Amino acid sequence: MEILTGNNILAGLDSYFKDNGYDNLYIITDHNVKYYHGKYLSSLLKGYNYKFYSIPPGEKSKSIDVVLSIYDDLIENQIDRESLIIAFGGGVVGDITGFVAATFKRGIDYIQIPTTLLAQVDSSIGGKVGIDYKGLKNIIGSFHFPKLILIDIQLLKTLSNRDITSGLAEILKYGLIADYDLFNYISSNLSKAYNKDEHFLLDLVNKSISIKQDIVSRDKFDKGERRILNFGHTVGHSIESYFDFSQYNHGEAVILGMIYESYIGKEVGLIDDDYFWEIYNSLTKLITPLKFNDLEIKYLLEIMENDKKKLNDQTILILPIGKGKVGIFNDVDVDLIINSLKGEWF
Ligand SMILES: NC(=O)c1ccc[n+]([C@@H]2O[C@H](COP(=O)([O-])OP(=O)(O)OC[C@H]3O[C@@H](n4cnc5c(N)ncnc54)[C@H](O)[C@@H]3O)[C@@H](O)[C@H]2O)c1
Ligand SMILES: [Zn+2]
């Protein structure tokens, strides 16, 4: 698996197809990405056989119905194992495309061209592919590693501020789990991210990929250490799901999750007050935390309980244990989670 990062490197895509003998291309994208960047991609594909399949934007598209409609179209277009499938979009397009490529004809080569910051630093890396089902996120899926991940910063120019925040969330997470300097570097340069400073974004992308690759290489199939990548996600997922995936995007919910989970870390005595408030002050520049009431907390805990089944019947929380370090815990007192979510402490 090859990863290429840079600014304006999409232009060189053609030579990759030539070198690897692909001339039948099937591009899966969403309507927004097609609108902003479809023409440019088409202009690079002159002389190839290619077809676009565009899905409605958003998490709701990560469904079995959309997968079935893509299978129908693949059959209709006689896509075979000599063809190449291309994911051209954010994490939704990447996850669904990877899943289709993993399953159609028992696996077809695919490449990722991620177009959101979140997809460039996180979802396109690591081989996890899948879809949601019955309201359960990523419940059906597999591991299928793309042949190439081509990351072009230029594609981020059309991204909304909320989607920049979403990507920053995962990068701030890498900082808190593995590189505290990176965390500080982002917090003190937020405007560069929102202004889409190319050098800054490319630097963040390269640093993020190297952290994620490092963790994934030690635990390719998510049996142990890879779980530290879920920092902020136990609570974050429950918030995302409680609001029916509409109020907060993934990264925004993860930022909230990191705030509440860090507070738990402080209460357990894993980190000191000063470090906690450093984290709090940096993360609240991006999202304002909420004070949840008793009923809301009951639902949030139920959602976490459901997640628990997935994880060998234990509620797993990733908590900070020092600057740029986290640990995996399965014995956290539920009252600590409740107090954290009540938010009487801020
Ligand atoms: N596989 C993994 O390891 C992994 C890791 C993290 C997240 N994920 C998944 O990723 C998904 C979230 O990804 P996401 O945040 O990229 O969401 P997304 O794919 O929904 O993209 C967010 C929005 O940005 C738009 N968009 C995409 N590229 C654009 C561009 N260049 N310019 C303008 N608009 C653009 C999309 O149309 C969409 O409206 C979730 O489903 C999550 O489960 C997967
Ligand atoms: Zn995430």
PDB file of N, CA and C in Angstrom, residues 102-153:
ATOM      1  N   ALA A 102     -14.285  -4.583  -1.337  1.00  0.00           N
ATOM      2  CA  ALA A 102     -13.905  -5.793  -0.592  1.00  0.00           C
ATOM      3  C   ALA A 102     -14.801  -6.970  -0.938  1.00  0.00           C
ATOM      4  N   THR A 103     -16.062  -6.668  -1.280  1.00  0.00           N
ATOM      5  CA  THR A 103     -17.047  -7.749  -1.403  1.00  0.00           C
ATOM      6  C   THR A 103     -17.403  -8.098  -2.840  1.00  0.00           C
ATOM      7  N   PHE A 104     -17.374  -7.128  -3.738  1.00  0.00           N
ATOM      8  CA  PHE A 104     -17.803  -7.417  -5.108  1.00  0.00           C
ATOM      9  C   PHE A 104     -16.789  -8.348  -5.775  1.00  0.00           C
ATOM     10  N   LYS A 105     -17.298  -9.445  -6.335  1.00  0.00           N
ATOM     11  CA  LYS A 105     -16.425 -10.467  -6.956  1.00  0.00           C
ATOM     12  C   LYS A 105     -15.274 -10.874  -6.029  1.00  0.00           C
ATOM     13  N   ARG A 106     -15.559 -10.973  -4.751  1.00  0.00           N
ATOM     14  CA  ARG A 106     -14.583 -11.356  -3.716  1.00  0.00           C
ATOM     15  C   ARG A 106     -13.366 -10.447  -3.643  1.00  0.00           C
ATOM     16  N   GLY A 107     -13.578  -9.226  -4.056  1.00  0.00           N
ATOM     17  CA  GLY A 107     -12.485  -8.269  -3.864  1.00  0.00           C
ATOM     18  C   GLY A 107     -11.915  -7.732  -5.157  1.00  0.00           C
ATOM     19  N   ILE A 108     -11.986  -6.414  -5.280  1.00  0.00           N
ATOM     20  CA  ILE A 108     -11.449  -5.726  -6.467  1.00  0.00           C
ATOM     21  C   ILE A 108     -10.462  -4.677  -5.971  1.00  0.00           C
ATOM     22  N   ASP A 109      -9.434  -4.415  -6.750  1.00  0.00           N
ATOM     23  CA  ASP A 109      -8.475  -3.371  -6.367  1.00  0.00           C
ATOM     24  C   ASP A 109      -9.188  -2.033  -6.243  1.00  0.00           C
ATOM     25  N   TYR A 110      -8.784  -1.266  -5.251  1.00  0.00           N
ATOM     26  CA  TYR A 110      -9.325   0.089  -5.161  1.00  0.00           C
ATOM     27  C   TYR A 110      -8.269   1.034  -4.625  1.00  0.00           C
ATOM     28  N   ILE A 111      -8.482   2.311  -4.903  1.00  0.00           N
ATOM     29  CA  ILE A 111      -7.604   3.346  -4.349  1.00  0.00           C
ATOM     30  C   ILE A 111      -8.469   4.395  -3.652  1.00  0.00           C
ATOM     31  N   GLN A 112      -7.851   5.120  -2.744  1.00  0.00           N
ATOM     32  CA  GLN A 112      -8.562   6.177  -2.010  1.00  0.00           C
ATOM     33  C   GLN A 112      -8.007   7.530  -2.432  1.00  0.00           C
ATOM     34  N   ILE A 113      -8.922   8.418  -2.816  1.00  0.00           N
ATOM     35  CA  ILE A 113      -8.542   9.828  -2.999  1.00  0.00           C
ATOM     36  C   ILE A 113      -9.419  10.624  -2.026  1.00  0.00           C
ATOM     37  N   PRO A 114      -8.979  10.738  -0.780  1.00  0.00           N
ATOM     38  CA  PRO A 114      -9.823  11.389   0.235  1.00  0.00           C
ATOM     39  C   PRO A 114      -9.911  12.895   0.021  1.00  0.00           C
ATOM     40  N   THR A 115     -11.117  13.442   0.198  1.00  0.00           N
ATOM     41  CA  THR A 115     -11.329  14.868  -0.101  1.00  0.00           C
ATOM     42  C   THR A 115     -11.717  15.697   1.119  1.00  0.00           C
ATOM     43  N   THR A 116     -11.856  15.069   2.292  1.00  0.00           N
ATOM     44  CA  THR A 116     -12.057  15.866   3.515  1.00  0.00           C
ATOM     45  C   THR A 116     -10.804  15.726   4.376  1.00  0.00           C
ATOM     46  N   LEU A 117     -10.623  16.686   5.282  1.00  0.00           N
ATOM     47  CA  LEU A 117      -9.466  16.609   6.167  1.00  0.00           C
ATOM     48  C   LEU A 117      -9.566  15.347   7.024  1.00  0.00           C
ATOM     49  N   LEU A 118     -10.785  15.039   7.475  1.00  0.00           N
ATOM     50  CA  LEU A 118     -10.949  13.844   8.298  1.00  0.00           C
ATOM     51  C   LEU A 118     -10.560  12.578   7.528  1.00  0.00           C
ATOM     52  N   ALA A 119     -10.972  12.517   6.279  1.00  0.00           N
ATOM     53  CA  ALA A 119     -10.647  11.333   5.479  1.00  0.00           C
ATOM     54  C   ALA A 119      -9.148  11.280   5.174  1.00  0.00           C
ATOM     55  N   GLN A 120      -8.525  12.441   4.987  1.00  0.00           N
ATOM     56  CA  GLN A 120      -7.087  12.457   4.666  1.00  0.00           C
ATOM     57  C   GLN A 120      -6.235  12.027   5.850  1.00  0.00           C
ATOM     58  N   VAL A 121      -6.667  12.365   7.068  1.00  0.00           N
ATOM     59  CA  VAL A 121      -5.823  12.055   8.223  1.00  0.00           C
ATOM     60  C   VAL A 121      -6.253  10.792   8.952  1.00  0.00           C
ATOM     61  N   ASP A 122      -7.454  10.293   8.616  1.00  0.00           N
ATOM     62  CA  ASP A 122      -7.957   9.202   9.441  1.00  0.00           C
ATOM     63  C   ASP A 122      -8.612   8.087   8.631  1.00  0.00           C
ATOM     64  N   SER A 123      -9.802   8.354   8.073  1.00  0.00           N
ATOM     65  CA  SER A 123     -10.591   7.225   7.563  1.00  0.00           C
ATOM     66  C   SER A 123      -9.982   6.522   6.351  1.00  0.00           C
ATOM     67  N   SER A 124      -9.160   7.217   5.564  1.00  0.00           N
ATOM     68  CA  SER A 124      -8.584   6.534   4.388  1.00  0.00           C
ATOM     69  C   SER A 124      -7.395   5.648   4.784  1.00  0.00           C
ATOM     70  N   ILE A 125      -6.906   5.826   6.010  1.00  0.00           N
ATOM     71  CA  ILE A 125      -5.721   5.104   6.470  1.00  0.00           C
ATOM     72  C   ILE A 125      -6.151   3.963   7.387  1.00  0.00           C
ATOM     73  N   GLY A 126      -5.634   2.788   7.177  1.00  0.00           N
ATOM     74  CA  GLY A 126      -5.873   1.731   8.160  1.00  0.00           C
ATOM     75  C   GLY A 126      -6.760   0.587   7.703  1.00  0.00           C
ATOM     76  N   GLY A 127      -7.354   0.721   6.498  1.00  0.00           N
ATOM     77  CA  GLY A 127      -8.020  -0.430   5.898  1.00  0.00           C
ATOM     78  C   GLY A 127      -9.392  -0.801   6.427  1.00  0.00           C
ATOM     79  N   LYS A 128      -9.932  -0.027   7.387  1.00  0.00           N
ATOM     80  CA  LYS A 128     -11.271  -0.371   7.890  1.00  0.00           C
ATOM     81  C   LYS A 128     -12.326   0.154   6.924  1.00  0.00           C
ATOM     82  N   VAL A 129     -13.219  -0.725   6.492  1.00  0.00           N
ATOM     83  CA  VAL A 129     -14.278  -0.316   5.563  1.00  0.00           C
ATOM     84  C   VAL A 129     -15.607  -0.830   6.098  1.00  0.00           C
ATOM     85  N   GLY A 130     -16.703  -0.166   5.766  1.00  0.00           N
ATOM     86  CA  GLY A 130     -17.965  -0.673   6.285  1.00  0.00           C
ATOM     87  C   GLY A 130     -19.125   0.280   6.122  1.00  0.00           C
ATOM     88  N   ILE A 131     -20.265  -0.200   6.613  1.00  0.00           N
ATOM     89  CA  ILE A 131     -21.505   0.576   6.518  1.00  0.00           C
ATOM     90  C   ILE A 131     -22.257   0.493   7.853  1.00  0.00           C
ATOM     91  N   ASP A 132     -23.255   1.367   7.999  1.00  0.00           N
ATOM     92  CA  ASP A 132     -24.111   1.350   9.188  1.00  0.00           C
ATOM     93  C   ASP A 132     -25.339   0.475   8.890  1.00  0.00           C
ATOM     94  N   TYR A 133     -25.935  -0.068   9.943  1.00  0.00           N
ATOM     95  CA  TYR A 133     -27.133  -0.882   9.740  1.00  0.00           C
ATOM     96  C   TYR A 133     -27.978  -0.837  11.001  1.00  0.00           C
ATOM     97  N   LYS A 134     -29.291  -0.637  10.839  1.00  0.00           N
ATOM     98  CA  LYS A 134     -30.217  -0.542  11.977  1.00  0.00           C
ATOM     99  C   LYS A 134     -29.733   0.470  13.011  1.00  0.00           C
ATOM    100  N   GLY A 135     -29.265   1.590  12.555  1.00  0.00           N
ATOM    101  CA  GLY A 135     -28.816   2.640  13.476  1.00  0.00           C
ATOM    102  C   GLY A 135     -27.480   2.348  14.141  1.00  0.00           C
ATOM    103  N   LEU A 136     -26.871   1.221  13.830  1.00  0.00           N
ATOM    104  CA  LEU A 136     -25.583   0.883  14.456  1.00  0.00           C
ATOM    105  C   LEU A 136     -24.453   1.230  13.501  1.00  0.00           C
ATOM    106  N   LYS A 137     -23.575   2.073  14.003  1.00  0.00           N
ATOM    107  CA  LYS A 137     -22.505   2.601  13.144  1.00  0.00           C
ATOM    108  C   LYS A 137     -21.460   1.526  12.832  1.00  0.00           C
ATOM    109  N   ASN A 138     -21.074   1.437  11.584  1.00  0.00           N
ATOM    110  CA  ASN A 138     -19.995   0.540  11.147  1.00  0.00           C
ATOM    111  C   ASN A 138     -20.182  -0.908  11.592  1.00  0.00           C
ATOM    112  N   ILE A 139     -21.456  -1.331  11.710  1.00  0.00           N
ATOM    113  CA  ILE A 139     -21.719  -2.666  12.272  1.00  0.00           C
ATOM    114  C   ILE A 139     -21.408  -3.781  11.256  1.00  0.00           C
ATOM    115  N   ILE A 140     -21.450  -3.442   9.962  1.00  0.00           N
ATOM    116  CA  ILE A 140     -21.095  -4.418   8.927  1.00  0.00           C
ATOM    117  C   ILE A 140     -19.856  -3.905   8.206  1.00  0.00           C
ATOM    118  N   GLY A 141     -18.840  -4.737   8.116  1.00  0.00           N
ATOM    119  CA  GLY A 141     -17.650  -4.235   7.445  1.00  0.00           C
ATOM    120  C   GLY A 141     -16.535  -5.252   7.388  1.00  0.00           C
ATOM    121  N   SER A 142     -15.401  -4.772   6.995  1.00  0.00           N
ATOM    122  CA  SER A 142     -14.269  -5.664   6.805  1.00  0.00           C
ATOM    123  C   SER A 142     -12.976  -4.844   6.847  1.00  0.00           C
ATOM    124  N   PHE A 143     -11.862  -5.521   6.616  1.00  0.00           N
ATOM    125  CA  PHE A 143     -10.605  -4.813   6.400  1.00  0.00           C
ATOM    126  C   PHE A 143     -10.237  -5.015   4.938  1.00  0.00           C
ATOM    127  N   HIS A 144     -10.011  -3.933   4.237  1.00  0.00           N
ATOM    128  CA  HIS A 144      -9.607  -4.051   2.831  1.00  0.00           C
ATOM    129  C   HIS A 144      -8.686  -2.874   2.544  1.00  0.00           C
ATOM    130  N   PHE A 145      -7.414  -3.183   2.296  1.00  0.00           N
ATOM    131  CA  PHE A 145      -6.429  -2.111   2.167  1.00  0.00           C
ATOM    132  C   PHE A 145      -6.345  -1.624   0.720  1.00  0.00           C
ATOM    133  N   PRO A 146      -6.445  -0.308   0.521  1.00  0.00           N
ATOM    134  CA  PRO A 146      -6.354   0.221  -0.849  1.00  0.00           C
ATOM    135  C   PRO A 146      -4.941   0.067  -1.401  1.00  0.00           C
ATOM    136  N   LYS A 147      -4.848   0.009  -2.721  1.00  0.00           N
ATOM    137  CA  LYS A 147      -3.530  -0.094  -3.369  1.00  0.00           C
ATOM    138  C   LYS A 147      -2.769   1.218  -3.239  1.00  0.00           C
ATOM    139  N   LEU A 148      -3.534   2.300  -3.231  1.00  0.00           N
ATOM    140  CA  LEU A 148      -2.903   3.625  -3.161  1.00  0.00           C
ATOM    141  C   LEU A 148      -3.823   4.565  -2.395  1.00  0.00           C
ATOM    142  N   ILE A 149      -3.217   5.420  -1.578  1.00  0.00           N
ATOM    143  CA  ILE A 149      -3.977   6.520  -0.965  1.00  0.00           C
ATOM    144  C   ILE A 149      -3.315   7.799  -1.463  1.00  0.00           C
ATOM    145  N   LEU A 150      -4.060   8.545  -2.254  1.00  0.00           N
ATOM    146  CA  LEU A 150      -3.486   9.759  -2.834  1.00  0.00           C
ATOM    147  C   LEU A 150      -4.114  10.971  -2.148  1.00  0.00           C
ATOM    148  N   ILE A 151      -3.294  11.699  -1.426  1.00  0.00           N
ATOM    149  CA  ILE A 151      -3.808  12.791  -0.597  1.00  0.00           C
ATOM    150  C   ILE A 151      -3.340  14.134  -1.147  1.00  0.00           C
ATOM    151  N   ASP A 152      -4.296  14.861  -1.725  1.00  0.00           N
ATOM    152  CA  ASP A 152      -3.984  16.159  -2.315  1.00  0.00           C
ATOM    153  C   ASP A 152      -4.652  17.266  -1.495  1.00  0.00           C
ATOM    154  N   ILE A 153      -3.817  18.069  -0.848  1.00  0.00           N
ATOM    155  CA  ILE A 153      -4.303  19.150   0.024  1.00  0.00           C
ATOM    156  C   ILE A 153      -5.200  20.131  -0.731  1.00  0.00           C
TER     157      ILE A 153
END
